[in-house]
mmCIF file of C-alpha atoms and ligand atoms in Angstrom:
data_model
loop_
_atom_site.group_PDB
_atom_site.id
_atom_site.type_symbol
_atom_site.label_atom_id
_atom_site.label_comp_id
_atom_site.label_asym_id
_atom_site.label_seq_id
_atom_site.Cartn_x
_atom_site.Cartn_y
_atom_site.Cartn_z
ATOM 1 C CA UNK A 1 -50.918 10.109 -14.426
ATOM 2 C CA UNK A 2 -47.760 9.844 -16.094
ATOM 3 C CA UNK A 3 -45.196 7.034 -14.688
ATOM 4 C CA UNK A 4 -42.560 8.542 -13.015
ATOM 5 C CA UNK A 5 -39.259 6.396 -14.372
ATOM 6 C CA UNK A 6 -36.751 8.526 -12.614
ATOM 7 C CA UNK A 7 -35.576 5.665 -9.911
ATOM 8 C CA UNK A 8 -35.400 3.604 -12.907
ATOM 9 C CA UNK A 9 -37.401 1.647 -15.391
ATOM 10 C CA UNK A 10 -38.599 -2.301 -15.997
ATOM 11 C CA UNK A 11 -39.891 -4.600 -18.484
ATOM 12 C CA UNK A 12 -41.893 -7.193 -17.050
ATOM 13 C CA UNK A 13 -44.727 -9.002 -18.298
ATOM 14 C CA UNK A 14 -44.303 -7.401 -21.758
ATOM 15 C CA UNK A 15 -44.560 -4.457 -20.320
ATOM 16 C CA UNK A 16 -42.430 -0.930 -19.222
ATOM 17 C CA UNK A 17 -43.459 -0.104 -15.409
ATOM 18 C CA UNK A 18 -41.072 2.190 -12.853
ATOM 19 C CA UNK A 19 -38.600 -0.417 -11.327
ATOM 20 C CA UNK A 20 -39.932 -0.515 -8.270
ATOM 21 C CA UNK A 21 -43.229 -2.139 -9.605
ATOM 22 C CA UNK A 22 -42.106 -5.124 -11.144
ATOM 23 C CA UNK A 23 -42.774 -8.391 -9.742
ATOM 24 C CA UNK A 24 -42.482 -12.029 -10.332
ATOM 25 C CA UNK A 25 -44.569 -15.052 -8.618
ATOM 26 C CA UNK A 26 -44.095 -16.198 -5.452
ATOM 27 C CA UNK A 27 -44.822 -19.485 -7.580
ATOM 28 C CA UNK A 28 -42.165 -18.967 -10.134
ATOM 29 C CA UNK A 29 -38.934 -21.370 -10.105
ATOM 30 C CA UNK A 30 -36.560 -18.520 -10.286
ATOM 31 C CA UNK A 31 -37.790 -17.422 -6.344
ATOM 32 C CA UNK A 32 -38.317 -20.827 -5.503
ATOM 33 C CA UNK A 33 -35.529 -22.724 -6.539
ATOM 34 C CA UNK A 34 -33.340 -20.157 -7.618
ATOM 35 C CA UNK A 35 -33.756 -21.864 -11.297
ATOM 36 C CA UNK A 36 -32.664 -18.357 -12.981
ATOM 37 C CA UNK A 37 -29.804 -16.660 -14.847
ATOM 38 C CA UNK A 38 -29.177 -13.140 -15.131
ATOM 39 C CA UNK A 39 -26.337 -11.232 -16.295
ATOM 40 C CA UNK A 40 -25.563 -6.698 -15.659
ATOM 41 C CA UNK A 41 -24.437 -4.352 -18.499
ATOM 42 C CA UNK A 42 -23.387 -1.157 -17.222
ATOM 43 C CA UNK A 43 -24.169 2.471 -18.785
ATOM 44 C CA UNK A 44 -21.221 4.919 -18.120
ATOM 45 C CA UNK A 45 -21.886 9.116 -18.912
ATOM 46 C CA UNK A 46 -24.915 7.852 -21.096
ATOM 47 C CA UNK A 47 -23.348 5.172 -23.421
ATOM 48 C CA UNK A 48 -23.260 0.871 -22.320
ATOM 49 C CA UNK A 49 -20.375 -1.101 -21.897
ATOM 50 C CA UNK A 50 -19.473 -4.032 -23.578
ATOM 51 C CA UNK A 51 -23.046 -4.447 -24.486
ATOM 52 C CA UNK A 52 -23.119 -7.249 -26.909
ATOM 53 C CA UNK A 53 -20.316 -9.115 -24.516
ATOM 54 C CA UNK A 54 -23.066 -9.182 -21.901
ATOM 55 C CA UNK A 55 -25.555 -10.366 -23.941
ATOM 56 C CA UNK A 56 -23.076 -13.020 -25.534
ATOM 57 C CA UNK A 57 -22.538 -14.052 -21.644
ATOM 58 C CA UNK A 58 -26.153 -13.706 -21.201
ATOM 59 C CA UNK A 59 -26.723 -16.422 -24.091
ATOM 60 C CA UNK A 60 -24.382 -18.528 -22.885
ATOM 61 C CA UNK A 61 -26.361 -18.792 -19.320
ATOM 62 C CA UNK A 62 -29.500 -19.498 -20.990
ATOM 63 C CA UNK A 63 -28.364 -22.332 -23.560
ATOM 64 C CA UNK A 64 -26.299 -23.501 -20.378
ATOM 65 C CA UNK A 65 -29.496 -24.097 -17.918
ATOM 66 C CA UNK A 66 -31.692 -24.643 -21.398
ATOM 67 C CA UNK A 67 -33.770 -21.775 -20.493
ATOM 68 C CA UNK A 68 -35.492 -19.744 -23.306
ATOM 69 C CA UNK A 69 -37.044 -16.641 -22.711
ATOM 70 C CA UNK A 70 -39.836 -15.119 -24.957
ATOM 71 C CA UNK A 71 -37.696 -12.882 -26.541
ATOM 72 C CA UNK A 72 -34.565 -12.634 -28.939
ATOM 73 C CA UNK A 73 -31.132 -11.542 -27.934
ATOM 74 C CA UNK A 74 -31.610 -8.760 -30.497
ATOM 75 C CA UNK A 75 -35.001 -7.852 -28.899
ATOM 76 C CA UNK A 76 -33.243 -8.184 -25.313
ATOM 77 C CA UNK A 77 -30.583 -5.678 -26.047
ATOM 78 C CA UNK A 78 -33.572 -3.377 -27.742
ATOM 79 C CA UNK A 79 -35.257 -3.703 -24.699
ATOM 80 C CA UNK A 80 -32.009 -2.899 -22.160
ATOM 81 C CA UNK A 81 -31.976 -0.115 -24.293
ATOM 82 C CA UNK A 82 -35.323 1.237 -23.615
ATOM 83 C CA UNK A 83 -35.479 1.066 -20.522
ATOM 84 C CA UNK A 84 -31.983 3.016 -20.113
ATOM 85 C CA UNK A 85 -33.898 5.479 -22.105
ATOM 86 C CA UNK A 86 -37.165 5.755 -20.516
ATOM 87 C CA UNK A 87 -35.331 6.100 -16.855
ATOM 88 C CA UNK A 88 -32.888 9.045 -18.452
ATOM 89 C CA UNK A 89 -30.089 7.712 -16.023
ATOM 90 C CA UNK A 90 -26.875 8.594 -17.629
ATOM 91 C CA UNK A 91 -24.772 6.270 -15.129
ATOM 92 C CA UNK A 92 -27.002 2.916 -14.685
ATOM 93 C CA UNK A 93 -27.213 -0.585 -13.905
ATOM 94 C CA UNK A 94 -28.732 -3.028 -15.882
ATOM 95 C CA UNK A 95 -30.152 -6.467 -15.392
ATOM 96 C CA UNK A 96 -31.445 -8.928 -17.472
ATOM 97 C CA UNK A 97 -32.974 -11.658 -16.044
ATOM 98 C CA UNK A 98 -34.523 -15.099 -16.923
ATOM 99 C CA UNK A 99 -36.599 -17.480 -14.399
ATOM 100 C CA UNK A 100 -37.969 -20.489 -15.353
ATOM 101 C CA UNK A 101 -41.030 -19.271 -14.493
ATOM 102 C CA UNK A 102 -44.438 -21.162 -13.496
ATOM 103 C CA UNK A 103 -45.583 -24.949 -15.073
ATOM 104 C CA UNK A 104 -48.006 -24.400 -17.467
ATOM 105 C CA UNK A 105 -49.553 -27.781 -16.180
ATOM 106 C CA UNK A 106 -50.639 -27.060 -12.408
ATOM 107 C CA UNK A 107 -48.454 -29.161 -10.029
ATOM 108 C CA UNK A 108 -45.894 -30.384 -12.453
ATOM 109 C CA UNK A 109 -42.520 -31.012 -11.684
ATOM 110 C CA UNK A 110 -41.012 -30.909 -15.032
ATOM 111 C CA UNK A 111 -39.053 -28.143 -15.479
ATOM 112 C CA UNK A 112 -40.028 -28.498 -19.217
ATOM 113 C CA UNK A 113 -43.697 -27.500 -18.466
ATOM 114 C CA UNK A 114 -42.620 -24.097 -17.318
ATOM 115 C CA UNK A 115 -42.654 -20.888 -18.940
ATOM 116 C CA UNK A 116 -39.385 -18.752 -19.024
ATOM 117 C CA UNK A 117 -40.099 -15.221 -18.040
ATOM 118 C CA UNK A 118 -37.544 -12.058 -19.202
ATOM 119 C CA UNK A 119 -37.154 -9.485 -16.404
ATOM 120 C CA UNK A 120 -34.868 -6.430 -17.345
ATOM 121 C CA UNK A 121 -34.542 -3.356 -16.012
ATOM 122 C CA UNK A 122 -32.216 -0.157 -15.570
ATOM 123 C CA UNK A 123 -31.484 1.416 -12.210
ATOM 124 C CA UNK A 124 -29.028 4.430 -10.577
ATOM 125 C CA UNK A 125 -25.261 3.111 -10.544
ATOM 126 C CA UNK A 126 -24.255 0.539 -8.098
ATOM 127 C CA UNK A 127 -20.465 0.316 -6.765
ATOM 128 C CA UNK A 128 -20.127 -2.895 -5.323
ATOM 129 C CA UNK A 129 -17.708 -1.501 -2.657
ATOM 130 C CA UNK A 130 -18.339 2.101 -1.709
ATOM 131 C CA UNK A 131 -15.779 4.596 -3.606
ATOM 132 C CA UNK A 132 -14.682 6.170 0.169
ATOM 133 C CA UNK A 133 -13.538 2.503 0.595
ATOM 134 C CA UNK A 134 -12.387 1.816 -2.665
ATOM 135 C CA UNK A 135 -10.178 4.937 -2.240
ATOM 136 C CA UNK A 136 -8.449 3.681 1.084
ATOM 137 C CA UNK A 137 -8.671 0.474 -0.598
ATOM 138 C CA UNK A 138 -10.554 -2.375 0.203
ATOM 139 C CA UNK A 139 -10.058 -5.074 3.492
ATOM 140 C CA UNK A 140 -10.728 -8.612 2.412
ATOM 141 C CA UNK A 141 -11.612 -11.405 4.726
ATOM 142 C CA UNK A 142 -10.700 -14.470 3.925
ATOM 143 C CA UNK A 143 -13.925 -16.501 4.366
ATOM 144 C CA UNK A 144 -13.925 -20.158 6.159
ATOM 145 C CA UNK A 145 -16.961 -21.185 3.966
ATOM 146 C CA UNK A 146 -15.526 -22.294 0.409
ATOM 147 C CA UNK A 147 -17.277 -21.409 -2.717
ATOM 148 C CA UNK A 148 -19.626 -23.931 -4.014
ATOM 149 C CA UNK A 149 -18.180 -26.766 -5.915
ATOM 150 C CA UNK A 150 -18.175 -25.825 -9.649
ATOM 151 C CA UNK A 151 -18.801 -29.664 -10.308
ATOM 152 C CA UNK A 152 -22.340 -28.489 -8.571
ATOM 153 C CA UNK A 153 -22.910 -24.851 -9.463
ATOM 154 C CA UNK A 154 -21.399 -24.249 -12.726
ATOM 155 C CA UNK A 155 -19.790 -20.346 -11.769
ATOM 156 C CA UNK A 156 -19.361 -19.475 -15.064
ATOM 157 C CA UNK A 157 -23.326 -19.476 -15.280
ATOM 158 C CA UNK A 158 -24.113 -16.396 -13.348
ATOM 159 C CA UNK A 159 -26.131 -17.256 -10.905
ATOM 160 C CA UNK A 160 -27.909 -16.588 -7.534
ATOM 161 C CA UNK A 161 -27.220 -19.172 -5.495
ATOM 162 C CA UNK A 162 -24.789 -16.570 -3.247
ATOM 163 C CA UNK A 163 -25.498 -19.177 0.252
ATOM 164 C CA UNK A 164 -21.906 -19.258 0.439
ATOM 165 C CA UNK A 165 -21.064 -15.413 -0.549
ATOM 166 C CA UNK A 166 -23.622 -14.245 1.755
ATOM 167 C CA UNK A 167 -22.093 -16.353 4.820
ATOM 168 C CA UNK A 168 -18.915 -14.991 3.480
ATOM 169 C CA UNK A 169 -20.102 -11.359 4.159
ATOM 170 C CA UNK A 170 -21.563 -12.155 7.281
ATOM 171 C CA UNK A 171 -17.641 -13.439 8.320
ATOM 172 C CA UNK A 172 -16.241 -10.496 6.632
ATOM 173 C CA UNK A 173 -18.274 -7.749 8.732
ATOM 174 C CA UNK A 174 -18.424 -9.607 11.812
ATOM 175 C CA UNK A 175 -14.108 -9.465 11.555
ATOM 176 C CA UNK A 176 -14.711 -5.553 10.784
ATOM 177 C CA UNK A 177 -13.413 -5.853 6.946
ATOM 178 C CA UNK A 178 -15.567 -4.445 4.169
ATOM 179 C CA UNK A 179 -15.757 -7.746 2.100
ATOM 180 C CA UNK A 180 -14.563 -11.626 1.757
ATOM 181 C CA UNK A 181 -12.956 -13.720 -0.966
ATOM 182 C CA UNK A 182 -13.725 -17.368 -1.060
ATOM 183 C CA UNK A 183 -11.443 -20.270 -1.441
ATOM 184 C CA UNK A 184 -12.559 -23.405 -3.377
ATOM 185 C CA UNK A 185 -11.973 -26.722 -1.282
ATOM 186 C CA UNK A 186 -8.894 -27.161 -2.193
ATOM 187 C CA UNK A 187 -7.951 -23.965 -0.656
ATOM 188 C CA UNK A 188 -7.671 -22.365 -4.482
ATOM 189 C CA UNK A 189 -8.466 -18.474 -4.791
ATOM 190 C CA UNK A 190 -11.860 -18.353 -6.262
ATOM 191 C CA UNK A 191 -14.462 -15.194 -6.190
ATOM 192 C CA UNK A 192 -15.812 -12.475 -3.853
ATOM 193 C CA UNK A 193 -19.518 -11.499 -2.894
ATOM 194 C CA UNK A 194 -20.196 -10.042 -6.991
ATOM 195 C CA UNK A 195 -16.717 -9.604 -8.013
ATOM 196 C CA UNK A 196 -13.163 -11.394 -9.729
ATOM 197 C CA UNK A 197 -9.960 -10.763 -7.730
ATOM 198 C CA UNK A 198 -6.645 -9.755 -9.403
ATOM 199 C CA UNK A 199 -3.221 -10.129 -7.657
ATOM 200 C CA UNK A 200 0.074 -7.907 -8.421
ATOM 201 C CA UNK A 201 3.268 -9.722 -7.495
ATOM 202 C CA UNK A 202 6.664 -8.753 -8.701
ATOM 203 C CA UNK A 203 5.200 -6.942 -11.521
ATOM 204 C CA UNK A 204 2.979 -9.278 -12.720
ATOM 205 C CA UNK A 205 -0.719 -9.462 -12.694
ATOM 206 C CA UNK A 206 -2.604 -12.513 -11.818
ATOM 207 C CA UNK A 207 -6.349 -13.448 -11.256
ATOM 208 C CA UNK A 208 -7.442 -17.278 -10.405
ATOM 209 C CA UNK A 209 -7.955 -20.050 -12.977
ATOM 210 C CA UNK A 210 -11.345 -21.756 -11.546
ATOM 211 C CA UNK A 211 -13.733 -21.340 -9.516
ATOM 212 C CA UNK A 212 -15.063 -18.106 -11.410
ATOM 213 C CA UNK A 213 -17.459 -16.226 -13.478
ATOM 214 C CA UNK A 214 -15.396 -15.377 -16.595
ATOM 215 C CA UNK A 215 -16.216 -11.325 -15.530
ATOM 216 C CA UNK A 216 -16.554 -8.897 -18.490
ATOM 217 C CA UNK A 217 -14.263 -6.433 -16.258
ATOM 218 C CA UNK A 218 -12.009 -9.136 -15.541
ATOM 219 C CA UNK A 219 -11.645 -9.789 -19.574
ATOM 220 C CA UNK A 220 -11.268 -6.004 -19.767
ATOM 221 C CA UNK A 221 -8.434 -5.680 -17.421
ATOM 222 C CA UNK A 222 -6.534 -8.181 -19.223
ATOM 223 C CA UNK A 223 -6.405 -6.675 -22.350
ATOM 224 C CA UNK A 224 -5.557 -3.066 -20.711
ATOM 225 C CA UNK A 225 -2.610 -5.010 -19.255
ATOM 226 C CA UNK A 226 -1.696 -6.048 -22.908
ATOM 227 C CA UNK A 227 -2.545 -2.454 -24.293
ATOM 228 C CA UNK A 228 -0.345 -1.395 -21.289
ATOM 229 C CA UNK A 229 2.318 -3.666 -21.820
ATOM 230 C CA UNK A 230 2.149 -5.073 -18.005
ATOM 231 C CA UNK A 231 2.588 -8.906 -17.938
ATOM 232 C CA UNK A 232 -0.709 -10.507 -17.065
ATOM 233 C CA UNK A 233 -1.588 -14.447 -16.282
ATOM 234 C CA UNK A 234 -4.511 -16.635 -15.747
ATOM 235 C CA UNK A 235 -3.298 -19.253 -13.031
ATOM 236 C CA UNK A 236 -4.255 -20.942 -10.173
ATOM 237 C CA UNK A 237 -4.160 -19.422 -6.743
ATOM 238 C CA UNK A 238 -3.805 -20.729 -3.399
ATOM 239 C CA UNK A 239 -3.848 -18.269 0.107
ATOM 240 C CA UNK A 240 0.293 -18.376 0.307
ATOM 241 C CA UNK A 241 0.073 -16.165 -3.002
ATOM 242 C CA UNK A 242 -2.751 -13.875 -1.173
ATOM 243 C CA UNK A 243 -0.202 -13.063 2.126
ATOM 244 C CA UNK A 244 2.407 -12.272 -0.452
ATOM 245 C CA UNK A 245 1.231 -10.201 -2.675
ATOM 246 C CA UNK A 246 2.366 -6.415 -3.323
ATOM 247 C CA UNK A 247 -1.081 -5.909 -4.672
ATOM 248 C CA UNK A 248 -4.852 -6.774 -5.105
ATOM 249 C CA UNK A 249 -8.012 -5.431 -6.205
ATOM 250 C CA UNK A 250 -11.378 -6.724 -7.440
ATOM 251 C CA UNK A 251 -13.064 -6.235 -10.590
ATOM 252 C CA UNK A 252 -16.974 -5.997 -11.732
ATOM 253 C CA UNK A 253 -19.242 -4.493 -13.992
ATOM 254 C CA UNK A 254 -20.802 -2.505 -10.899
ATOM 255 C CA UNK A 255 -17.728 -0.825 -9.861
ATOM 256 C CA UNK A 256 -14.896 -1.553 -12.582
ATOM 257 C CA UNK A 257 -11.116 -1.963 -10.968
ATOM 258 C CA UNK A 258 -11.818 -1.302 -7.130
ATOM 259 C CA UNK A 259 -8.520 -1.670 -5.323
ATOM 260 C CA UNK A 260 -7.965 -3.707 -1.853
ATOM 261 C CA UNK A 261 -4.681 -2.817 0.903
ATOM 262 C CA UNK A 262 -5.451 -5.875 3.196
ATOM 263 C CA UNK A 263 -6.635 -9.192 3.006
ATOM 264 C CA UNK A 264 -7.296 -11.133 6.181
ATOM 265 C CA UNK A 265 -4.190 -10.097 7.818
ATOM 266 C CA UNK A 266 -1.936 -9.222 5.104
ATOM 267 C CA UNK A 267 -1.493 -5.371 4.645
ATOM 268 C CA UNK A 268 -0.407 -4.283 1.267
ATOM 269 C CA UNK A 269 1.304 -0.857 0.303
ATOM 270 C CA UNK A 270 1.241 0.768 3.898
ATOM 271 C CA UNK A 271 -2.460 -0.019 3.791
ATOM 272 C CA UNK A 272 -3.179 1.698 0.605
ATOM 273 C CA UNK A 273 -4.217 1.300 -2.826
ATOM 274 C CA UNK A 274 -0.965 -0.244 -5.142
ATOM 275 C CA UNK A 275 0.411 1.845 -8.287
ATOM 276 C CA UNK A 276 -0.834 -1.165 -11.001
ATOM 277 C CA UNK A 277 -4.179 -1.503 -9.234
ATOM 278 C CA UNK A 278 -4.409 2.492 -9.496
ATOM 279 C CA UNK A 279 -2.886 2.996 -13.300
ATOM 280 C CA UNK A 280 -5.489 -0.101 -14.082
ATOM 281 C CA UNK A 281 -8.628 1.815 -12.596
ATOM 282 C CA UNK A 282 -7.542 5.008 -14.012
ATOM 283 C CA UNK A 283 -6.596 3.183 -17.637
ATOM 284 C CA UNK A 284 -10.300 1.632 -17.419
ATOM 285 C CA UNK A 285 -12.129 4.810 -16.916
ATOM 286 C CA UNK A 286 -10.249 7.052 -19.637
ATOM 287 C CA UNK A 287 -10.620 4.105 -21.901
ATOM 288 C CA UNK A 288 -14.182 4.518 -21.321
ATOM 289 C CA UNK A 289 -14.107 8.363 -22.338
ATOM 290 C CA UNK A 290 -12.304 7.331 -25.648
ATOM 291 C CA UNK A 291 -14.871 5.209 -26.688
ATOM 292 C CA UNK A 292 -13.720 1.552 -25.807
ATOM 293 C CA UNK A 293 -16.562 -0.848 -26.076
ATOM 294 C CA UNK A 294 -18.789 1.455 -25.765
ATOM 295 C CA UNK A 295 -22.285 1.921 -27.164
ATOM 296 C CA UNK A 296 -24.392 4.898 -27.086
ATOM 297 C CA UNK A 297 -28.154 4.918 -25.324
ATOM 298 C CA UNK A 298 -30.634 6.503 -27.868
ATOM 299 C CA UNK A 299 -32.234 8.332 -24.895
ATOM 300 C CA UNK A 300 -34.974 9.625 -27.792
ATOM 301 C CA UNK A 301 -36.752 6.036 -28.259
ATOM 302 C CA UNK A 302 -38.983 6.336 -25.211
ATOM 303 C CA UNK A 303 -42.008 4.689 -26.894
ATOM 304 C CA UNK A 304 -43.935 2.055 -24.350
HETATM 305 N N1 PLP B 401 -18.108 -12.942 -9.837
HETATM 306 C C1 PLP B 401 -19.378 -12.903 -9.389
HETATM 307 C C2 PLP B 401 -19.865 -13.976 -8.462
HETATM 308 C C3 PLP B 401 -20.239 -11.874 -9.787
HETATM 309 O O1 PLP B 401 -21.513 -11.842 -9.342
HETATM 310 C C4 PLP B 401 -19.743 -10.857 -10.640
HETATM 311 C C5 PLP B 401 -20.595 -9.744 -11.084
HETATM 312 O O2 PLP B 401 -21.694 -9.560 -10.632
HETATM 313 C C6 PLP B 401 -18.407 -10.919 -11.069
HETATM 314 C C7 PLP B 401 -17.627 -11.991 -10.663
HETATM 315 C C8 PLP B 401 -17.837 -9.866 -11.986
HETATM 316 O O3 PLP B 401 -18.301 -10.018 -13.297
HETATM 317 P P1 PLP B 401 -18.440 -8.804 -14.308
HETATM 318 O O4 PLP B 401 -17.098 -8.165 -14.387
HETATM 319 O O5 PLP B 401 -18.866 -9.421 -15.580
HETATM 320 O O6 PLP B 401 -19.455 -7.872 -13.731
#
């Protein structure tokens, strides 16, 4: 029997299996201690985005926890690539992922003695925050748990220690919003639950200076703003900004520009989605159709 890749497709073990089948250890220091990186390309009406930016980012992540996986970047895009291919999805996300894996030496400690195993595969589109919500926009909670301490967790490293985004969700649905946004401990405006934040005030577009994975859509909407001519900052944030702003929305890879019309008790816009937020999200998506960062899937190479 043939495998069925529809629901999407992995490489694991050196190997192409249906998503759904691939597996690490229940020994292996990813699960265990969370000792893993990973970073998500997206594919968009059949062609990725930003592909080599991700696996720039994706570099950066290993050399930054000294992981090394078996493979080359080269070969790690090749293999992105295949498995976009063998699932056919034409609108699909797509992980790579690196664990330390299992000591080679039974019992060891050293996280030297381990081998690093490469996990990627390519499932159906994800949005982050469903597009019926996205289109009243969002409702942020302001979370009372503050995101790790970068001096601890380096966020620029994407990571999966989400302890603190996770009790932030919790918050956020137990208050009836849809998401939460974390504050660092300084009360500084850091990330959400798998997203950046952006701010509109006056005019002017600003997302937070710490605290934050350097997102690939947050890098995008910054230079639309330029291309667009709207005056955009990097700067630090504090929750006075948040109840005055005209504006927000949140930006990710699994999603793009998804706009929000409260957070915590701040409504914005008579509760709706602003005009930047909305000439952003539209700006991102035809920019996709023209070809911006794009790179086709070769949906032919299917070989296993
Ligand atoms: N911040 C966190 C914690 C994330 O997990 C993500 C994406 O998953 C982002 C920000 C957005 O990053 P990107 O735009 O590269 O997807």
């Amino acid at each position: 029997m043939t495998a069925d890749f529809s629901k999407g497709a992995a490489f694991s073990d050196g190997k192409f299996v249906p998503a759904g089948e691939a597996a690490i250890s229940v020994l292996d220091w990813g699960f265990t201690r969370s000792d893993v990186t990973y970073d998500v390309v997206h594919v968009r009406d059949g062609a990725f985005f930003r592909l080599q930016d991700h696996l720039d980012r994706f570099e950066r992540s290993l050399q930054g926890l000294r992981l090394s996986p078996p493979y080359s970047m080269a070969e790690i895009g090749e293999i992105a690539m295949q498995c976009v291919a063998l699932s056919g999805l034409r609108n699909s996300y797509v992980a790579m992922i690196c664990t330390r894996g299992k000591p080679r030496i039974f019992g060891s400690r050293r996280p030297q003695d381990c081998d690093n195993k490469l996990i990627v595969y390519a499932i159906p589109w994800i949005d982050v925050i469903p597009l019926d919500v996205q289109e009243r926009g969002a409702h942020l909670h302001i979370a009372s748990v503050p995101r790790i301490a970068p001096a601890s967790i380096d966020p620029t490293i994407k990571n999966y220690h989400w302890g603190d985004l996770t009790r932030g969700l919790f918050e956020a649905h137990d208050a009836g919003a849809d998401t939460a946004l974390l504050l660092d401990a300084e009360g500084f405006v850091t990330e959400g639950p798998g997203f950046n934040v952006f701010l509109v005030k006056d005019g002017k577009v600003l997302t937070p200076d710490r605290g934050v994975l350097e997102g690939i859509t947050r890098r995008s909407v910054l230079e639309l703003c330029e291309m667009l001519a709207i005056p955009a900052r990097i700067a630090p944030l504090t929750s006075d900004d948040l109840a005055s702003a005209d504006e927000m929305f949140c930006t990710t890879t699994a999603g793009g520009v998804m706009p929000v019309s409260r957070i915590g008790d701040h409504i914005m816009g008579n509760g709706r989605p602003g005009v930047v937020s909305l000439r952003l999200k539209l700006s991102y998506w035809e920019q996709h159709k023209a070809g911006w960062h794009q790179t086709p899937v070769d949906y032919s190479i299917k070989t296993t």
